[in-house]
N, CA, C and O atoms as a MOPAC input file, in Angstrom:
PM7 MOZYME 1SCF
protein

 N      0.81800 1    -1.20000 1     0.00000 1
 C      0.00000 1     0.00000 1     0.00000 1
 C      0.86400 1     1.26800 1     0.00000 1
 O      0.41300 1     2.23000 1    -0.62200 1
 N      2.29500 1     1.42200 1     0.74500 1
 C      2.56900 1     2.55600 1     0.71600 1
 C      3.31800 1     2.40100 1    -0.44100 1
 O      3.59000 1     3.56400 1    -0.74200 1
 N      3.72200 1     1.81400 1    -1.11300 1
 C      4.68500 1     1.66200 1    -2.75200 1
 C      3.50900 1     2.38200 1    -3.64800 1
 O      3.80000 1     3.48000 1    -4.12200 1
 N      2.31100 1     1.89200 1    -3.89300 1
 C      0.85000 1     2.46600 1    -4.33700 1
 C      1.42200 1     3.83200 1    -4.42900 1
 O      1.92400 1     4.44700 1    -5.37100 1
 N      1.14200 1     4.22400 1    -2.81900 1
 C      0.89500 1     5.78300 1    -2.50900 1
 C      2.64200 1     6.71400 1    -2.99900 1
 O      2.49300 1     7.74400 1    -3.65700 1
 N      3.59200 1     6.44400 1    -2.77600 1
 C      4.77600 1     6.85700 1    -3.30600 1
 C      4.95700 1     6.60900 1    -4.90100 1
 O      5.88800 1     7.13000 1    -5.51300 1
 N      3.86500 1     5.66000 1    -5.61000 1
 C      4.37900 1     6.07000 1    -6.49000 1
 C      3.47000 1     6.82600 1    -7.33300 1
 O      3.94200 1     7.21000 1    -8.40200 1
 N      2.04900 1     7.17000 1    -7.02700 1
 C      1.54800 1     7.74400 1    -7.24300 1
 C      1.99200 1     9.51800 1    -7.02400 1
 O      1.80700 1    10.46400 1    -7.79000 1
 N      2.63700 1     9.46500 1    -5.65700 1
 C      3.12700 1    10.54600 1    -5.78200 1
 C      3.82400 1    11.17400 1    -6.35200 1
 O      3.78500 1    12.37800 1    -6.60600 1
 N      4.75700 1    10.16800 1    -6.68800 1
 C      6.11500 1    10.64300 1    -7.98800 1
 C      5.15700 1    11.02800 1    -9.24200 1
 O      5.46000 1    12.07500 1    -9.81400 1
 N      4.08400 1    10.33800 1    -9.71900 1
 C      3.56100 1    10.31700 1   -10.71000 1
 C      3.13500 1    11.55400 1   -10.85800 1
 O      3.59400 1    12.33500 1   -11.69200 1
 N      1.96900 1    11.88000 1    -9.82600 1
 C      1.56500 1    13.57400 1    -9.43200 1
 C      2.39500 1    14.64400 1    -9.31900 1
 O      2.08100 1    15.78100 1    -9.67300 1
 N      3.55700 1    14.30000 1    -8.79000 1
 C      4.36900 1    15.99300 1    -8.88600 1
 C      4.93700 1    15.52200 1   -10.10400 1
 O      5.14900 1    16.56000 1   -10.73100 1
 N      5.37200 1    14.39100 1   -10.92800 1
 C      6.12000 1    14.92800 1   -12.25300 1
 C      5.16800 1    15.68200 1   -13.12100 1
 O      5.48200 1    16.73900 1   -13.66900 1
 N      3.95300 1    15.09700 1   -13.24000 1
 C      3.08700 1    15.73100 1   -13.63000 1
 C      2.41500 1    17.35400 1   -13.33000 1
 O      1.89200 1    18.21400 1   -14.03900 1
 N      2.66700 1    17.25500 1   -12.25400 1
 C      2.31200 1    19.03400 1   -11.94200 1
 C      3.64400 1    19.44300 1   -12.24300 1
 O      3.60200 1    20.16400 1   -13.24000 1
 N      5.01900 1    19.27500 1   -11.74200 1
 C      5.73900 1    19.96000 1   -12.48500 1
 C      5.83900 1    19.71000 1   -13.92100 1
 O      6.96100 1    20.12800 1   -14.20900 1
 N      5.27800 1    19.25200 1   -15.00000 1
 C      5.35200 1    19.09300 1   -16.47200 1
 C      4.29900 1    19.80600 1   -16.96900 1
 O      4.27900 1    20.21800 1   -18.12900 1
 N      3.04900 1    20.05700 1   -15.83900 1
 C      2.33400 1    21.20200 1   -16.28200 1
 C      2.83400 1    22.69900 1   -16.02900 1
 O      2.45800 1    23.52700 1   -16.85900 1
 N      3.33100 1    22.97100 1   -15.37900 1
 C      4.24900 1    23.91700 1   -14.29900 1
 C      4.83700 1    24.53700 1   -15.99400 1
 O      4.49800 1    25.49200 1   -16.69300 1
 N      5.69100 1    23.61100 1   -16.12500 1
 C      6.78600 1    23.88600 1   -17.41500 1
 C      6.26900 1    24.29400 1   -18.87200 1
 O      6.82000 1    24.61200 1   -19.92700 1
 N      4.68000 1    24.10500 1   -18.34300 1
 C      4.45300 1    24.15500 1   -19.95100 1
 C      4.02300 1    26.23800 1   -19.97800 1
 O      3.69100 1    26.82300 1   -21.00800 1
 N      4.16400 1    26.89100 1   -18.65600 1
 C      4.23300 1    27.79800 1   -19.06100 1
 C      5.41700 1    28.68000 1   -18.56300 1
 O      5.40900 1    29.84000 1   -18.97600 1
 N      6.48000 1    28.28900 1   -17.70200 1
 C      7.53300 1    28.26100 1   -17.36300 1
 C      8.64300 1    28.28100 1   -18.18000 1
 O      9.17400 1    27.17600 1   -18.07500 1
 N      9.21700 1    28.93100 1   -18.88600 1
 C     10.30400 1    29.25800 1   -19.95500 1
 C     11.35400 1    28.40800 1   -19.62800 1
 O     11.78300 1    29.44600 1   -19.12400 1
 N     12.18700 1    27.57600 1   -19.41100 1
 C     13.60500 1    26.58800 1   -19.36300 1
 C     13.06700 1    25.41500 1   -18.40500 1
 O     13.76600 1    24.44000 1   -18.13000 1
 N     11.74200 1    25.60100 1   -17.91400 1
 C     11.81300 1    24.16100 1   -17.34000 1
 C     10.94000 1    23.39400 1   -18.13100 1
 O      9.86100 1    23.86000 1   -18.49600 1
 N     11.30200 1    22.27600 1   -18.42400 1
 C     10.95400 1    21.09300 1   -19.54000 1
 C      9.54500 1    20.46500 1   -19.11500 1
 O      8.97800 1    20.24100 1   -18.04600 1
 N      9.26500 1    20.29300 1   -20.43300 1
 C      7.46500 1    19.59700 1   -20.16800 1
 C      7.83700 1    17.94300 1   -20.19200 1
 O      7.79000 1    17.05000 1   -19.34600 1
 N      8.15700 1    18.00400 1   -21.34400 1
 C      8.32000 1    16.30900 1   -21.68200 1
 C      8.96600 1    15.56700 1   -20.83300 1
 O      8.52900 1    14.48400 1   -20.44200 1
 N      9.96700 1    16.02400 1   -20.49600 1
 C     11.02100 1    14.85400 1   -19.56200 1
 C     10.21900 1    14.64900 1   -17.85900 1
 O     10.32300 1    13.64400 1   -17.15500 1
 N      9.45900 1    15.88900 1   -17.53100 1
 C      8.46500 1    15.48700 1   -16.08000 1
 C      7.51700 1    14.47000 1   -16.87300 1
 O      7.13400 1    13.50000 1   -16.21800 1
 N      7.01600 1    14.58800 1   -18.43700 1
 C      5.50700 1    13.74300 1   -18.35200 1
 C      5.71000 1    12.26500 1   -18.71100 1
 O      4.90100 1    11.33700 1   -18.69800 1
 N      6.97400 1    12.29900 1   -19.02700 1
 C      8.16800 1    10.66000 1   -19.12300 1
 C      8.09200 1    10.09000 1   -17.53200 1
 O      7.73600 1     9.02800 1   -17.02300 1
 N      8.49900 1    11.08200 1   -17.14000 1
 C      8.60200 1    10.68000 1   -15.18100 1
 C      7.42700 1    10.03200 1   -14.93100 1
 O      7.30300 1     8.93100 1   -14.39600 1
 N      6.26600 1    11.01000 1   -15.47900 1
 C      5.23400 1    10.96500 1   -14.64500 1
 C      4.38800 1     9.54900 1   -15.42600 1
 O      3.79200 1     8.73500 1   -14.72100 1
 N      4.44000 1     9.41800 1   -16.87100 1
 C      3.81900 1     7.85700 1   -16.92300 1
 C      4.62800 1     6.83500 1   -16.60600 1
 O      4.16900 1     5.71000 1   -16.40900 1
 N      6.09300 1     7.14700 1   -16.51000 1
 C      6.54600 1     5.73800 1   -16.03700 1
 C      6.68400 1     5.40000 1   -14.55300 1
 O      6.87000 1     4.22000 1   -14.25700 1
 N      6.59400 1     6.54500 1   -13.36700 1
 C      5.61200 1     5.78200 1   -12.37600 1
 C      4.41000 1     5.98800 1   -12.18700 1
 O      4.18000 1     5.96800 1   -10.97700 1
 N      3.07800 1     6.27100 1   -13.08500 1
 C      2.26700 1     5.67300 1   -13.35800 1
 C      2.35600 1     4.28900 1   -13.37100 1
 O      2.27100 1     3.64600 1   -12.32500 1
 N      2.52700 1     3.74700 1   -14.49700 1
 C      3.16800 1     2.58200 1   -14.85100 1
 C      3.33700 1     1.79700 1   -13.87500 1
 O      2.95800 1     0.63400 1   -14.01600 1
 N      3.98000 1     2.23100 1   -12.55800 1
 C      4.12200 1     0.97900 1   -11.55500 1
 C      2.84900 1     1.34000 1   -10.42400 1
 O      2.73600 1     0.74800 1    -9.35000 1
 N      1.80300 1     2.57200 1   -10.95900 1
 C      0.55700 1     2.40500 1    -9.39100 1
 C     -0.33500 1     2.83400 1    -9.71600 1
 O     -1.21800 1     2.58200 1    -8.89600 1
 N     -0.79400 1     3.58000 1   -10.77200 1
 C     -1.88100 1     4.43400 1   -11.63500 1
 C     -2.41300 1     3.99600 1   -12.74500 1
 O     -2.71900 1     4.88200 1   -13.54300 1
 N     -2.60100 1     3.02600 1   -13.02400 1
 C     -2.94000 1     2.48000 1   -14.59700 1
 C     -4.25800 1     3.97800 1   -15.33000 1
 O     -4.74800 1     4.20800 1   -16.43500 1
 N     -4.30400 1     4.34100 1   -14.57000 1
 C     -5.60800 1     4.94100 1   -15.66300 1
 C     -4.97200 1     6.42500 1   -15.70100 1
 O     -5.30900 1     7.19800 1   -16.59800 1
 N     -3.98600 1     6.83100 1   -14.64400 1
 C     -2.98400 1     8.33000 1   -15.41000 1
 C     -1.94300 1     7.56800 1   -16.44700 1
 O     -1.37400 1     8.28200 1   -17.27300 1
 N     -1.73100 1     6.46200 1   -16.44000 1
 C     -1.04800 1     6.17000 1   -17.08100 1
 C     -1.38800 1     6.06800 1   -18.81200 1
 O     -0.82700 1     6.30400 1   -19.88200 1
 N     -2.62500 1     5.57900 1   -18.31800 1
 C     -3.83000 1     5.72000 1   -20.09200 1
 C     -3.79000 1     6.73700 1   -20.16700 1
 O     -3.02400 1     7.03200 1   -21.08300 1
 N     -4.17700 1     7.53000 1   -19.72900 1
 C     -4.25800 1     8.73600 1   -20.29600 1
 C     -3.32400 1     9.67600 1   -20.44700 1
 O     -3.59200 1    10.52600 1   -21.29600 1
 N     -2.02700 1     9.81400 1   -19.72700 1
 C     -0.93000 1     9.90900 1   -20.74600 1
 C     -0.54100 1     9.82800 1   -21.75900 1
 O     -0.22200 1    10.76200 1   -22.49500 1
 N     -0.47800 1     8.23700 1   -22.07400 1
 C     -0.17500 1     7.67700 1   -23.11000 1
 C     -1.26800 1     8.03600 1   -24.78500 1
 O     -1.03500 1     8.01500 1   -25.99400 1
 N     -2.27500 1     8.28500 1   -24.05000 1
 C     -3.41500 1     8.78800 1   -25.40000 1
 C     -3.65700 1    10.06500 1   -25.48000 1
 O     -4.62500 1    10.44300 1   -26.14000 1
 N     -3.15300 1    10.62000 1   -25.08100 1
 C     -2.93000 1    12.21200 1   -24.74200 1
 C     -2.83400 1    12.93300 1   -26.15500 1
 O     -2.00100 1    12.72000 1   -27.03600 1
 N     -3.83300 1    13.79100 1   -26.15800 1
 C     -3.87900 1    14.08900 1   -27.85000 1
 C     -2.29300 1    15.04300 1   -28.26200 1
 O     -1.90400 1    15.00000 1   -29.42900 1
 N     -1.56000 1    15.78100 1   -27.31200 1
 C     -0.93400 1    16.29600 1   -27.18400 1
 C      0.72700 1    15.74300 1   -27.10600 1
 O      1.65400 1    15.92000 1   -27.89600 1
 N      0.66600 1    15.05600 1   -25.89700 1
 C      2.43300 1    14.29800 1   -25.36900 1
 C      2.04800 1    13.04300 1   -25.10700 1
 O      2.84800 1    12.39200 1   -24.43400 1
 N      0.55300 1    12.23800 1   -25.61000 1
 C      0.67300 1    10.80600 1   -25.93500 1
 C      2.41100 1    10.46800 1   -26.85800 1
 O      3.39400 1     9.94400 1   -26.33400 1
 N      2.30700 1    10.92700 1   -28.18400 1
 C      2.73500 1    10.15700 1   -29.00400 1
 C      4.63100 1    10.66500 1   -28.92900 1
 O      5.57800 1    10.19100 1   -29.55700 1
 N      4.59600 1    11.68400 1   -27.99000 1
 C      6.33100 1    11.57600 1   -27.85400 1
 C      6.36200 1    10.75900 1   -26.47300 1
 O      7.46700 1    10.23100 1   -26.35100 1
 N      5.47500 1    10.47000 1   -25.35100 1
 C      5.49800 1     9.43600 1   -24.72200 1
 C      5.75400 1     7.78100 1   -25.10400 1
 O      6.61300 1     6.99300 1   -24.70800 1
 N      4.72500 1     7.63900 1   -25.95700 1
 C      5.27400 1     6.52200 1   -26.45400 1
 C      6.62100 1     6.15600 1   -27.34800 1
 O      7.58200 1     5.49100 1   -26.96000 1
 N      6.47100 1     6.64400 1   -28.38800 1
 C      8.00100 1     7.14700 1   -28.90900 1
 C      9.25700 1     6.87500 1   -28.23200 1
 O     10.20500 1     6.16900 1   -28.57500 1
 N      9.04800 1     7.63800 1   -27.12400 1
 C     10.28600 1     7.76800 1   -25.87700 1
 C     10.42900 1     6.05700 1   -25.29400 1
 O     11.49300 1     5.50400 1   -25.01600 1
 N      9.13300 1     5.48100 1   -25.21500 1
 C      9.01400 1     4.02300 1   -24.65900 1
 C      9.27900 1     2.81100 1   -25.45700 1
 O      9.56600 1     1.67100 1   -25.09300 1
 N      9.08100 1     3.43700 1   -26.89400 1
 C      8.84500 1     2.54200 1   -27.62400 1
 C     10.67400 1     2.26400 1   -28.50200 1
 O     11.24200 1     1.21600 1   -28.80800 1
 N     10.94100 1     3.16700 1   -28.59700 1
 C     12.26400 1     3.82900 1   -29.30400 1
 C     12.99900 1     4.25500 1   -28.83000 1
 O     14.13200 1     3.99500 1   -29.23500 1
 N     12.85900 1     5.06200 1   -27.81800 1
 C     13.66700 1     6.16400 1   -26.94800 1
 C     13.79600 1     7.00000 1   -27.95600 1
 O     14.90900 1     7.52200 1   -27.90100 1
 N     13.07200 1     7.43200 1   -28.99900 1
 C     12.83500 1     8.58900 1   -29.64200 1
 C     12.76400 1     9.82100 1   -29.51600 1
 O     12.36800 1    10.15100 1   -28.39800 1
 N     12.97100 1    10.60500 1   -30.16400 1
 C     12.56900 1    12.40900 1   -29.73800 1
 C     12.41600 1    12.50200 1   -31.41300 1
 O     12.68800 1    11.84900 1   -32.42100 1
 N     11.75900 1    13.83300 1   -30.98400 1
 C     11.57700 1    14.51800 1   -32.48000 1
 C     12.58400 1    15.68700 1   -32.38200 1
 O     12.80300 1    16.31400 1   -31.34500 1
 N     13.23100 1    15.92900 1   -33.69800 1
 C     14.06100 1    16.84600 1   -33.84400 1
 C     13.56200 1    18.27000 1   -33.39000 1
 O     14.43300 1    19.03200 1   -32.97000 1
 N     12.45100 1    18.65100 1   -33.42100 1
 C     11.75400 1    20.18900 1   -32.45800 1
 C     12.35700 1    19.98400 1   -31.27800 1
 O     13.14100 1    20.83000 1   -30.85000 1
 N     12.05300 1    18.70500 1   -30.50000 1
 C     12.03200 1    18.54500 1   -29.10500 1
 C     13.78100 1    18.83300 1   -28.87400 1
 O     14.13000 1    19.59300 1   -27.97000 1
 N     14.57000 1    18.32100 1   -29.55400 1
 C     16.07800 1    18.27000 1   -29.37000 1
 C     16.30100 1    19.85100 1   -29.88000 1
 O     17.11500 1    20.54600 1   -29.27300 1
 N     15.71800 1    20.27600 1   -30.76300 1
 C     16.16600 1    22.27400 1   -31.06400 1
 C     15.76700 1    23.05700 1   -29.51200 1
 O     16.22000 1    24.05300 1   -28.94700 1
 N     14.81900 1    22.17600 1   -29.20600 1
 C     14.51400 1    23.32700 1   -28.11100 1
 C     15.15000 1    23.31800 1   -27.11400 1
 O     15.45100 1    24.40700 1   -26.62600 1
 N     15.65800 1    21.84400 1   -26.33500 1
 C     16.22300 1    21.69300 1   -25.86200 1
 C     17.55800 1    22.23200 1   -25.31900 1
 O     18.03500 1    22.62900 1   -24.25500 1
 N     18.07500 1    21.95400 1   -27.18000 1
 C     19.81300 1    22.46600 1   -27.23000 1
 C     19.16000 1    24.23300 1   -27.01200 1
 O     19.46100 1    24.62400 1   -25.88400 1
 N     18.62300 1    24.96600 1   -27.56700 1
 C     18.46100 1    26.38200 1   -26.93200 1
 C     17.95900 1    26.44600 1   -25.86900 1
 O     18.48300 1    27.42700 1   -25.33900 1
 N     17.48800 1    26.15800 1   -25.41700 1
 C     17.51300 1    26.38100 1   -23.27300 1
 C     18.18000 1    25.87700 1   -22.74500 1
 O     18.10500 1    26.12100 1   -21.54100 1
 N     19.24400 1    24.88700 1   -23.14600 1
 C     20.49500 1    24.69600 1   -22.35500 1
 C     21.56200 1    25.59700 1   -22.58900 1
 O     22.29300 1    26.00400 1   -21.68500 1
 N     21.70300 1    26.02000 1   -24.15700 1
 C     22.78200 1    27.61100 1   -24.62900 1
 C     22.28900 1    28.59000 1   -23.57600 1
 O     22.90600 1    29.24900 1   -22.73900 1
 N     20.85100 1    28.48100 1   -23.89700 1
 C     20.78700 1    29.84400 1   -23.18000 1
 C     20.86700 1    29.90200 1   -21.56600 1
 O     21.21000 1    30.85600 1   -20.86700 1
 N     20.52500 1    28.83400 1   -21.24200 1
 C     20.77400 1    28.65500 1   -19.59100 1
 C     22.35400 1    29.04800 1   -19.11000 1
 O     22.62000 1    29.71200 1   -18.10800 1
 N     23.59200 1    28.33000 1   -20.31200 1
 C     24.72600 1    28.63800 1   -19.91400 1
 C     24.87800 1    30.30300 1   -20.59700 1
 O     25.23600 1    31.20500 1   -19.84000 1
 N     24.76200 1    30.41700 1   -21.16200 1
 C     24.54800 1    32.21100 1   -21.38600 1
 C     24.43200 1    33.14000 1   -20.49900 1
 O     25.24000 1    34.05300 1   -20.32600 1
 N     23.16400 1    32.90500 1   -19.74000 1
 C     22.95700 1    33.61000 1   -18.64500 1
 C     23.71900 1    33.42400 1   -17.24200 1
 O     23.83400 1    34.31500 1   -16.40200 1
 N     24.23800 1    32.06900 1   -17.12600 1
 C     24.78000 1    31.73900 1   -15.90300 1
 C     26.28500 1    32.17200 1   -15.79100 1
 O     26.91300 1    32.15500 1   -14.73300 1
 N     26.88400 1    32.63600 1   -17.23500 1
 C     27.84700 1    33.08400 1   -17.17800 1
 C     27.28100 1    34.52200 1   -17.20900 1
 O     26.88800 1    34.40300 1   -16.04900 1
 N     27.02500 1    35.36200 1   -17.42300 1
 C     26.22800 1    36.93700 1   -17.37900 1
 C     25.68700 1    37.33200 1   -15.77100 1
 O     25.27500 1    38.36300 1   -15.24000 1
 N     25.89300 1    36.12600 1   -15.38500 1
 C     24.57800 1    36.22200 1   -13.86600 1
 C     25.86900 1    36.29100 1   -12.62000 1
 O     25.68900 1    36.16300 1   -11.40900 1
 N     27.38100 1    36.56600 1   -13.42900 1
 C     28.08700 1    36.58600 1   -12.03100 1
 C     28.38400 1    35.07400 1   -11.38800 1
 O     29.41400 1    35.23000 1   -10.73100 1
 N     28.02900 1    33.91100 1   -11.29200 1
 C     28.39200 1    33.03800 1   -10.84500 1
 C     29.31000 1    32.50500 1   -10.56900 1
 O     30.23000 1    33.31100 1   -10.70400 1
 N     29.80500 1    31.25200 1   -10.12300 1
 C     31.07700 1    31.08200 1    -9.71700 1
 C     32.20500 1    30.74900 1   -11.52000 1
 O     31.51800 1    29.94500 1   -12.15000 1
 N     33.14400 1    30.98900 1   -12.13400 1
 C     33.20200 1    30.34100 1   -13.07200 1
 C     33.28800 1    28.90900 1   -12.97300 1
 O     32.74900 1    28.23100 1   -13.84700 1
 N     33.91100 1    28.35100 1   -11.99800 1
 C     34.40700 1    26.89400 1   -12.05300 1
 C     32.56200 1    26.26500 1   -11.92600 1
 O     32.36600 1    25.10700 1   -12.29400 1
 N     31.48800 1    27.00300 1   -11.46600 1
 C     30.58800 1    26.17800 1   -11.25100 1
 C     29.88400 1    26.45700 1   -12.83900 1
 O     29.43800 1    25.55900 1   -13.55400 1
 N     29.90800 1    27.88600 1   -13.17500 1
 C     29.42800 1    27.59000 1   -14.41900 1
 C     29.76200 1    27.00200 1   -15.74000 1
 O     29.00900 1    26.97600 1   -16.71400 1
 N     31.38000 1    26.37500 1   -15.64900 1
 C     31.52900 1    25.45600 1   -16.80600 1
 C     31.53300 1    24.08500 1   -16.23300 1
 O     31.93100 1    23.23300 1   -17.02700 1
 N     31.16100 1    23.61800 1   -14.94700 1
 C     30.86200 1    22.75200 1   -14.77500 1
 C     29.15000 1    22.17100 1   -15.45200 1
 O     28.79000 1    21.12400 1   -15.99000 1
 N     28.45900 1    23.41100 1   -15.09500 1
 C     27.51400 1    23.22800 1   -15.49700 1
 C     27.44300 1    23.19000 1   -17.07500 1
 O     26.57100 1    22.45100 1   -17.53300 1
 N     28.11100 1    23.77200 1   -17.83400 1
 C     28.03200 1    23.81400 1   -18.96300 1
 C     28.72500 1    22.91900 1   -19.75200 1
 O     28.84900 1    23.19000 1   -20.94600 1
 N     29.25100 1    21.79900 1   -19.26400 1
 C     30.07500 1    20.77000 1   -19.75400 1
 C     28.97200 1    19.57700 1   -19.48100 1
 O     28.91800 1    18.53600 1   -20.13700 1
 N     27.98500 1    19.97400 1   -18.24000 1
 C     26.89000 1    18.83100 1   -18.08500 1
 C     26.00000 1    18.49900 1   -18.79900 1
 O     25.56600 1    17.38300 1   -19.08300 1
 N     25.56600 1    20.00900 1   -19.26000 1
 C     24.59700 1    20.07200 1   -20.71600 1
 C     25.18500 1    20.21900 1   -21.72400 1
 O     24.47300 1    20.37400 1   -22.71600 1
 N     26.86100 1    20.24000 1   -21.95000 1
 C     27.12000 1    19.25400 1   -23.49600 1
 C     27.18100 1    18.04500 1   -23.20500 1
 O     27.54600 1    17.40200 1   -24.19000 1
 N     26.99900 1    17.42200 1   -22.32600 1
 C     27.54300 1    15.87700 1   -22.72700 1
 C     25.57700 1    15.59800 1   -22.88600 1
 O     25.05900 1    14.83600 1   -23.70200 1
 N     24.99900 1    16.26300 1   -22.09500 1
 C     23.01300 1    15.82900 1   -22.18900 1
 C     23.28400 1    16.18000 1   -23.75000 1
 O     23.09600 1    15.13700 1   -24.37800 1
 N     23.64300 1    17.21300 1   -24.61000 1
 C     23.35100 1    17.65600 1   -25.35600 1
 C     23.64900 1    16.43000 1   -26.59400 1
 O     22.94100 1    15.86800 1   -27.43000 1
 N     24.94000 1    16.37500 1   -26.24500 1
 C     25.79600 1    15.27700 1   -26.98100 1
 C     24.70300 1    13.72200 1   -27.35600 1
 O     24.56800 1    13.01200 1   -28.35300 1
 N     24.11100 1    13.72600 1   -26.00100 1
 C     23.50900 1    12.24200 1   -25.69800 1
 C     22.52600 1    12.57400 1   -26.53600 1
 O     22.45000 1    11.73500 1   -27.43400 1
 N     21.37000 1    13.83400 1   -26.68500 1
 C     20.25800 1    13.74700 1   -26.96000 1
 C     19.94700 1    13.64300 1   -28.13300 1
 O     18.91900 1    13.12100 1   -28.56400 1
 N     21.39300 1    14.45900 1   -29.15500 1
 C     21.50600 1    14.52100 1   -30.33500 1
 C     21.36200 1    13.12600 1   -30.83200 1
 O     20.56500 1    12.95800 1   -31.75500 1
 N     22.10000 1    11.95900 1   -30.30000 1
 C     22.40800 1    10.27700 1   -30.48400 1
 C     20.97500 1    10.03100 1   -30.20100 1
 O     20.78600 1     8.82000 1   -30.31500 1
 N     20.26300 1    10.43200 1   -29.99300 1
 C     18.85300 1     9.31500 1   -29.74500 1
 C     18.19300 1     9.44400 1   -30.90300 1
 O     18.17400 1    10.63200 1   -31.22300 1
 N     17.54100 1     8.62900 1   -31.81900 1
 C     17.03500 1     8.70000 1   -32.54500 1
 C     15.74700 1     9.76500 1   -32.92200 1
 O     15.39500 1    10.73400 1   -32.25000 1
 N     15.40500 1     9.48400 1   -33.66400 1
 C     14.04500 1    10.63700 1   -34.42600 1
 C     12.59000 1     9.81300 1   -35.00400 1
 O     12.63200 1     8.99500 1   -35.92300 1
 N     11.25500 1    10.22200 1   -34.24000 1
 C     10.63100 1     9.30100 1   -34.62700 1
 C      9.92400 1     9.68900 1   -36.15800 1
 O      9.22600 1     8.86000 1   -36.74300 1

């Protein structure tokens, strides 16, 4: 019962944060609504349907499950809110050693995301 309830919870905040993001400028929709059906998936069967048929982020959900797919939009947008994240974090005063740390983290995401296929 409490595995149920924890994973429902994971399911619910990826999901509120993936709604969060959808009007939130650099924080990501898709990668919370990935979170959020795949623990569905282990306690929610019916957020999990409806995820998955989602007239909207059904079909890069599945994609992602089926392929580990992305669509090339999803990877443009990506790679520009990670430029621009390191853009600003160097502009914003920060530490340097922390901001090319950070910016070496999102080339290698960048690197990876480019390698995943295209559905």
């Amino acid at each position: 019962m409490l595995a149920l309830i924890l994973w429902r919870l994971l399911a619910g905040s990826a999901l509120l944060l993936g709604f969060i993001g959808i009007f939130v400028p650099g924080l990501p929709t898709v990668p919370f609504l990935l979170l959020a059906a795949w623990a569905a998936g282990h306690g929610w069967p019916a957020l999990e349907a409806w995820l998955l048929n989602h007239p909207r982020w059904g079909a890069s959900i599945r994609a992602w499950r089926e392929h580990g797919a992305m669509s090339r939009r999803a990877k443009w947008a990506a790679s520009i809110m990670m430029t621009a994240s390191a853009g600003l974090m160097y502009f914003s005063g920060a530490p340097r050693l922390i901001t090319l740390g950070v910016a070496l983290v999102m080339l290698t995401v960048a690197i990876w995301l480019w390698r995943r296929p295209e559905r």
